[in-house]
Amino acid sequence: IFCLIYFCLLFLYSFILLFNIFNFFVFSFYYFFNYIQYIYIYFIIYCFANIEIFVY
């Protein structure tokens, strides 16, 4: 019975640790995608500016 409780606690602890790591990764990816989004918007604006210059 004690072994089962220990295993349960270990599982819970590992799950919490995994969730923490997952949360950290999600946070990092959120910031990373935000950064990419800004670069993407800047790139689109730059391309449109180039197209306008090319048209003129």
PDB file of N, CA and C in Angstrom:
ATOM      1  N   ILE A   1       0.851  -1.204   0.000  1.00  0.00           N
ATOM      2  CA  ILE A   1       0.000   0.000   0.000  1.00  0.00           C
ATOM      3  C   ILE A   1       0.885   1.252   0.000  1.00  0.00           C
ATOM      4  N   PHE A   2       1.935   1.234   0.821  1.00  0.00           N
ATOM      5  CA  PHE A   2       2.867   2.364   0.902  1.00  0.00           C
ATOM      6  C   PHE A   2       3.568   2.590  -0.444  1.00  0.00           C
ATOM      7  N   CYS A   3       3.914   1.495  -1.101  1.00  0.00           N
ATOM      8  CA  CYS A   3       4.579   1.557  -2.401  1.00  0.00           C
ATOM      9  C   CYS A   3       3.644   2.214  -3.419  1.00  0.00           C
ATOM     10  N   LEU A   4       2.388   1.856  -3.370  1.00  0.00           N
ATOM     11  CA  LEU A   4       1.388   2.406  -4.276  1.00  0.00           C
ATOM     12  C   LEU A   4       1.245   3.922  -4.075  1.00  0.00           C
ATOM     13  N   ILE A   5       1.206   4.336  -2.811  1.00  0.00           N
ATOM     14  CA  ILE A   5       1.106   5.764  -2.480  1.00  0.00           C
ATOM     15  C   ILE A   5       2.344   6.510  -2.978  1.00  0.00           C
ATOM     16  N   TYR A   6       3.503   5.895  -2.770  1.00  0.00           N
ATOM     17  CA  TYR A   6       4.766   6.487  -3.216  1.00  0.00           C
ATOM     18  C   TYR A   6       4.782   6.646  -4.739  1.00  0.00           C
ATOM     19  N   PHE A   7       4.324   5.593  -5.425  1.00  0.00           N
ATOM     20  CA  PHE A   7       4.261   5.606  -6.883  1.00  0.00           C
ATOM     21  C   PHE A   7       3.307   6.704  -7.363  1.00  0.00           C
ATOM     22  N   CYS A   8       2.182   6.828  -6.676  1.00  0.00           N
ATOM     23  CA  CYS A   8       1.178   7.832  -7.011  1.00  0.00           C
ATOM     24  C   CYS A   8       1.760   9.243  -6.853  1.00  0.00           C
ATOM     25  N   LEU A   9       2.469   9.460  -5.749  1.00  0.00           N
ATOM     26  CA  LEU A   9       3.096  10.756  -5.493  1.00  0.00           C
ATOM     27  C   LEU A   9       4.165  11.068  -6.541  1.00  0.00           C
ATOM     28  N   LEU A  10       4.943  10.054  -6.877  1.00  0.00           N
ATOM     29  CA  LEU A  10       5.986  10.212  -7.887  1.00  0.00           C
ATOM     30  C   LEU A  10       5.370  10.578  -9.239  1.00  0.00           C
ATOM     31  N   PHE A  11       4.280   9.879  -9.565  1.00  0.00           N
ATOM     32  CA  PHE A  11       3.572  10.137 -10.816  1.00  0.00           C
ATOM     33  C   PHE A  11       3.022  11.563 -10.837  1.00  0.00           C
ATOM     34  N   LEU A  12       2.437  11.979  -9.730  1.00  0.00           N
ATOM     35  CA  LEU A  12       1.874  13.325  -9.603  1.00  0.00           C
ATOM     36  C   LEU A  12       2.976  14.378  -9.749  1.00  0.00           C
ATOM     37  N   TYR A  13       4.099  14.127  -9.069  1.00  0.00           N
ATOM     38  CA  TYR A  13       5.229  15.056  -9.114  1.00  0.00           C
ATOM     39  C   TYR A  13       5.788  15.178 -10.539  1.00  0.00           C
ATOM     40  N   SER A  14       5.933  14.038 -11.210  1.00  0.00           N
ATOM     41  CA  SER A  14       6.449  14.040 -12.575  1.00  0.00           C
ATOM     42  C   SER A  14       5.466  14.740 -13.518  1.00  0.00           C
ATOM     43  N   PHE A  15       4.167  14.528 -13.254  1.00  0.00           N
ATOM     44  CA  PHE A  15       3.137  15.164 -14.068  1.00  0.00           C
ATOM     45  C   PHE A  15       3.181  16.684 -13.902  1.00  0.00           C
ATOM     46  N   ILE A  16       3.350  17.142 -12.665  1.00  0.00           N
ATOM     47  CA  ILE A  16       3.449  18.580 -12.372  1.00  0.00           C
ATOM     48  C   ILE A  16       4.696  19.161 -13.037  1.00  0.00           C
ATOM     49  N   LEU A  17       5.797  18.437 -12.953  1.00  0.00           N
ATOM     50  CA  LEU A  17       7.050  18.870 -13.569  1.00  0.00           C
ATOM     51  C   LEU A  17       6.892  18.961 -15.088  1.00  0.00           C
ATOM     52  N   LEU A  18       6.264  17.936 -15.664  1.00  0.00           N
ATOM     53  CA  LEU A  18       6.023  17.891 -17.100  1.00  0.00           C
ATOM     54  C   LEU A  18       5.126  19.053 -17.526  1.00  0.00           C
ATOM     55  N   PHE A  19       4.100  19.306 -16.720  1.00  0.00           N
ATOM     56  CA  PHE A  19       3.171  20.394 -17.011  1.00  0.00           C
ATOM     57  C   PHE A  19       3.890  21.742 -16.952  1.00  0.00           C
ATOM     58  N   ASN A  20       4.788  21.879 -15.980  1.00  0.00           N
ATOM     59  CA  ASN A  20       5.579  23.097 -15.835  1.00  0.00           C
ATOM     60  C   ASN A  20       6.463  23.317 -17.060  1.00  0.00           C
ATOM     61  N   ILE A  21       7.122  22.261 -17.493  1.00  0.00           N
ATOM     62  CA  ILE A  21       7.992  22.329 -18.672  1.00  0.00           C
ATOM     63  C   ILE A  21       7.162  22.666 -19.909  1.00  0.00           C
ATOM     64  N   PHE A  22       5.991  22.005 -20.011  1.00  0.00           N
ATOM     65  CA  PHE A  22       5.084  22.234 -21.137  1.00  0.00           C
ATOM     66  C   PHE A  22       4.606  23.686 -21.158  1.00  0.00           C
ATOM     67  N   ASN A  23       4.283  24.196 -19.969  1.00  0.00           N
ATOM     68  CA  ASN A  23       3.829  25.576 -19.824  1.00  0.00           C
ATOM     69  C   ASN A  23       4.938  26.539 -20.259  1.00  0.00           C
ATOM     70  N   PHE A  24       6.159  26.246 -19.836  1.00  0.00           N
ATOM     71  CA  PHE A  24       7.314  27.059 -20.215  1.00  0.00           C
ATOM     72  C   PHE A  24       7.500  27.070 -21.736  1.00  0.00           C
ATOM     73  N   PHE A  25       7.351  25.873 -22.350  1.00  0.00           N
ATOM     74  CA  PHE A  25       7.497  25.769 -23.794  1.00  0.00           C
ATOM     75  C   PHE A  25       6.411  26.545 -24.521  1.00  0.00           C
ATOM     76  N   VAL A  26       5.185  26.456 -24.003  1.00  0.00           N
ATOM     77  CA  VAL A  26       4.065  27.180 -24.605  1.00  0.00           C
ATOM     78  C   VAL A  26       4.315  28.686 -24.518  1.00  0.00           C
ATOM     79  N   PHE A  27       4.799  29.136 -23.366  1.00  0.00           N
ATOM     80  CA  PHE A  27       5.114  30.550 -23.158  1.00  0.00           C
ATOM     81  C   PHE A  27       6.197  31.003 -24.143  1.00  0.00           C
ATOM     82  N   SER A  28       7.240  30.189 -24.271  1.00  0.00           N
ATOM     83  CA  SER A  28       8.346  30.497 -25.176  1.00  0.00           C
ATOM     84  C   SER A  28       7.870  30.543 -26.621  1.00  0.00           C
ATOM     85  N   PHE A  29       7.050  29.537 -26.979  1.00  0.00           N
ATOM     86  CA  PHE A  29       6.538  29.486 -28.343  1.00  0.00           C
ATOM     87  C   PHE A  29       5.631  30.671 -28.631  1.00  0.00           C
ATOM     88  N   TYR A  30       4.858  31.089 -27.613  1.00  0.00           N
ATOM     89  CA  TYR A  30       3.973  32.242 -27.784  1.00  0.00           C
ATOM     90  C   TYR A  30       4.794  33.491 -28.104  1.00  0.00           C
ATOM     91  N   TYR A  31       5.864  33.690 -27.338  1.00  0.00           N
ATOM     92  CA  TYR A  31       6.718  34.852 -27.581  1.00  0.00           C
ATOM     93  C   TYR A  31       7.426  34.744 -28.930  1.00  0.00           C
ATOM     94  N   PHE A  32       7.861  33.524 -29.258  1.00  0.00           N
ATOM     95  CA  PHE A  32       8.559  33.271 -30.512  1.00  0.00           C
ATOM     96  C   PHE A  32       7.649  33.560 -31.703  1.00  0.00           C
ATOM     97  N   PHE A  33       6.383  33.084 -31.617  1.00  0.00           N
ATOM     98  CA  PHE A  33       5.436  33.305 -32.704  1.00  0.00           C
ATOM     99  C   PHE A  33       5.038  34.772 -32.810  1.00  0.00           C
ATOM    100  N   ASN A  34       4.979  35.459 -31.667  1.00  0.00           N
ATOM    101  CA  ASN A  34       4.700  36.889 -31.677  1.00  0.00           C
ATOM    102  C   ASN A  34       5.818  37.620 -32.426  1.00  0.00           C
ATOM    103  N   TYR A  35       7.059  37.232 -32.130  1.00  0.00           N
ATOM    104  CA  TYR A  35       8.231  37.810 -32.783  1.00  0.00           C
ATOM    105  C   TYR A  35       8.193  37.545 -34.285  1.00  0.00           C
ATOM    106  N   ILE A  36       7.875  36.307 -34.670  1.00  0.00           N
ATOM    107  CA  ILE A  36       7.779  35.921 -36.080  1.00  0.00           C
ATOM    108  C   ILE A  36       6.675  36.718 -36.770  1.00  0.00           C
ATOM    109  N   GLN A  37       5.557  36.907 -36.053  1.00  0.00           N
ATOM    110  CA  GLN A  37       4.432  37.662 -36.607  1.00  0.00           C
ATOM    111  C   GLN A  37       4.860  39.092 -36.930  1.00  0.00           C
ATOM    112  N   TYR A  38       5.608  39.706 -36.012  1.00  0.00           N
ATOM    113  CA  TYR A  38       6.087  41.068 -36.259  1.00  0.00           C
ATOM    114  C   TYR A  38       7.027  41.116 -37.463  1.00  0.00           C
ATOM    115  N   ILE A  39       7.914  40.145 -37.556  1.00  0.00           N
ATOM    116  CA  ILE A  39       8.843  40.076 -38.689  1.00  0.00           C
ATOM    117  C   ILE A  39       8.069  39.881 -39.991  1.00  0.00           C
ATOM    118  N   TYR A  40       7.030  39.016 -39.930  1.00  0.00           N
ATOM    119  CA  TYR A  40       6.215  38.704 -41.095  1.00  0.00           C
ATOM    120  C   TYR A  40       5.469  39.944 -41.589  1.00  0.00           C
ATOM    121  N   ILE A  41       4.887  40.698 -40.640  1.00  0.00           N
ATOM    122  CA  ILE A  41       4.164  41.929 -40.983  1.00  0.00           C
ATOM    123  C   ILE A  41       5.129  42.943 -41.612  1.00  0.00           C
ATOM    124  N   TYR A  42       6.311  43.076 -41.005  1.00  0.00           N
ATOM    125  CA  TYR A  42       7.329  43.993 -41.516  1.00  0.00           C
ATOM    126  C   TYR A  42       7.759  43.589 -42.931  1.00  0.00           C
ATOM    127  N   PHE A  43       7.914  42.275 -43.143  1.00  0.00           N
ATOM    128  CA  PHE A  43       8.312  41.738 -44.444  1.00  0.00           C
ATOM    129  C   PHE A  43       7.244  42.026 -45.499  1.00  0.00           C
ATOM    130  N   ILE A  44       5.959  41.855 -45.126  1.00  0.00           N
ATOM    131  CA  ILE A  44       4.846  42.120 -46.046  1.00  0.00           C
ATOM    132  C   ILE A  44       4.818  43.601 -46.427  1.00  0.00           C
ATOM    133  N   ILE A  45       4.991  44.468 -45.429  1.00  0.00           N
ATOM    134  CA  ILE A  45       5.008  45.919 -45.684  1.00  0.00           C
ATOM    135  C   ILE A  45       6.178  46.263 -46.612  1.00  0.00           C
ATOM    136  N   TYR A  46       7.328  45.647 -46.349  1.00  0.00           N
ATOM    137  CA  TYR A  46       8.524  45.877 -47.163  1.00  0.00           C
ATOM    138  C   TYR A  46       8.290  45.423 -48.609  1.00  0.00           C
ATOM    139  N   CYS A  47       7.650  44.264 -48.768  1.00  0.00           N
ATOM    140  CA  CYS A  47       7.353  43.729 -50.097  1.00  0.00           C
ATOM    141  C   CYS A  47       6.383  44.637 -50.842  1.00  0.00           C
ATOM    142  N   PHE A  48       5.355  45.107 -50.134  1.00  0.00           N
ATOM    143  CA  PHE A  48       4.390  46.004 -50.762  1.00  0.00           C
ATOM    144  C   PHE A  48       5.060  47.311 -51.190  1.00  0.00           C
ATOM    145  N   ALA A  49       5.965  47.809 -50.365  1.00  0.00           N
ATOM    146  CA  ALA A  49       6.694  49.031 -50.690  1.00  0.00           C
ATOM    147  C   ALA A  49       7.550  48.803 -51.938  1.00  0.00           C
ATOM    148  N   ASN A  50       8.189  47.649 -52.013  1.00  0.00           N
ATOM    149  CA  ASN A  50       9.014  47.314 -53.176  1.00  0.00           C
ATOM    150  C   ASN A  50       8.169  47.194 -54.432  1.00  0.00           C
ATOM    151  N   ILE A  51       6.985  46.598 -54.305  1.00  0.00           N
ATOM    152  CA  ILE A  51       6.084  46.447 -55.452  1.00  0.00           C
ATOM    153  C   ILE A  51       5.641  47.827 -55.941  1.00  0.00           C
ATOM    154  N   GLU A  52       5.326  48.725 -55.009  1.00  0.00           N
ATOM    155  CA  GLU A  52       4.932  50.090 -55.374  1.00  0.00           C
ATOM    156  C   GLU A  52       6.059  50.805 -56.108  1.00  0.00           C
ATOM    157  N   ILE A  53       7.273  50.656 -55.603  1.00  0.00           N
ATOM    158  CA  ILE A  53       8.447  51.268 -56.234  1.00  0.00           C
ATOM    159  C   ILE A  53       8.650  50.666 -57.629  1.00  0.00           C
ATOM    160  N   PHE A  54       8.451  49.355 -57.732  1.00  0.00           N
ATOM    161  CA  PHE A  54       8.618  48.658 -59.002  1.00  0.00           C
ATOM    162  C   PHE A  54       7.553  49.105 -60.005  1.00  0.00           C
ATOM    163  N   VAL A  55       6.333  49.312 -59.529  1.00  0.00           N
ATOM    164  CA  VAL A  55       5.242  49.774 -60.400  1.00  0.00           C
ATOM    165  C   VAL A  55       5.530  51.183 -60.900  1.00  0.00           C
ATOM    166  N   TYR A  56       6.009  52.036 -59.987  1.00  0.00           N
ATOM    167  CA  TYR A  56       6.344  53.394 -60.403  1.00  0.00           C
ATOM    168  C   TYR A  56       7.601  53.375 -61.288  1.00  0.00           C
TER     169      TYR A  56
END
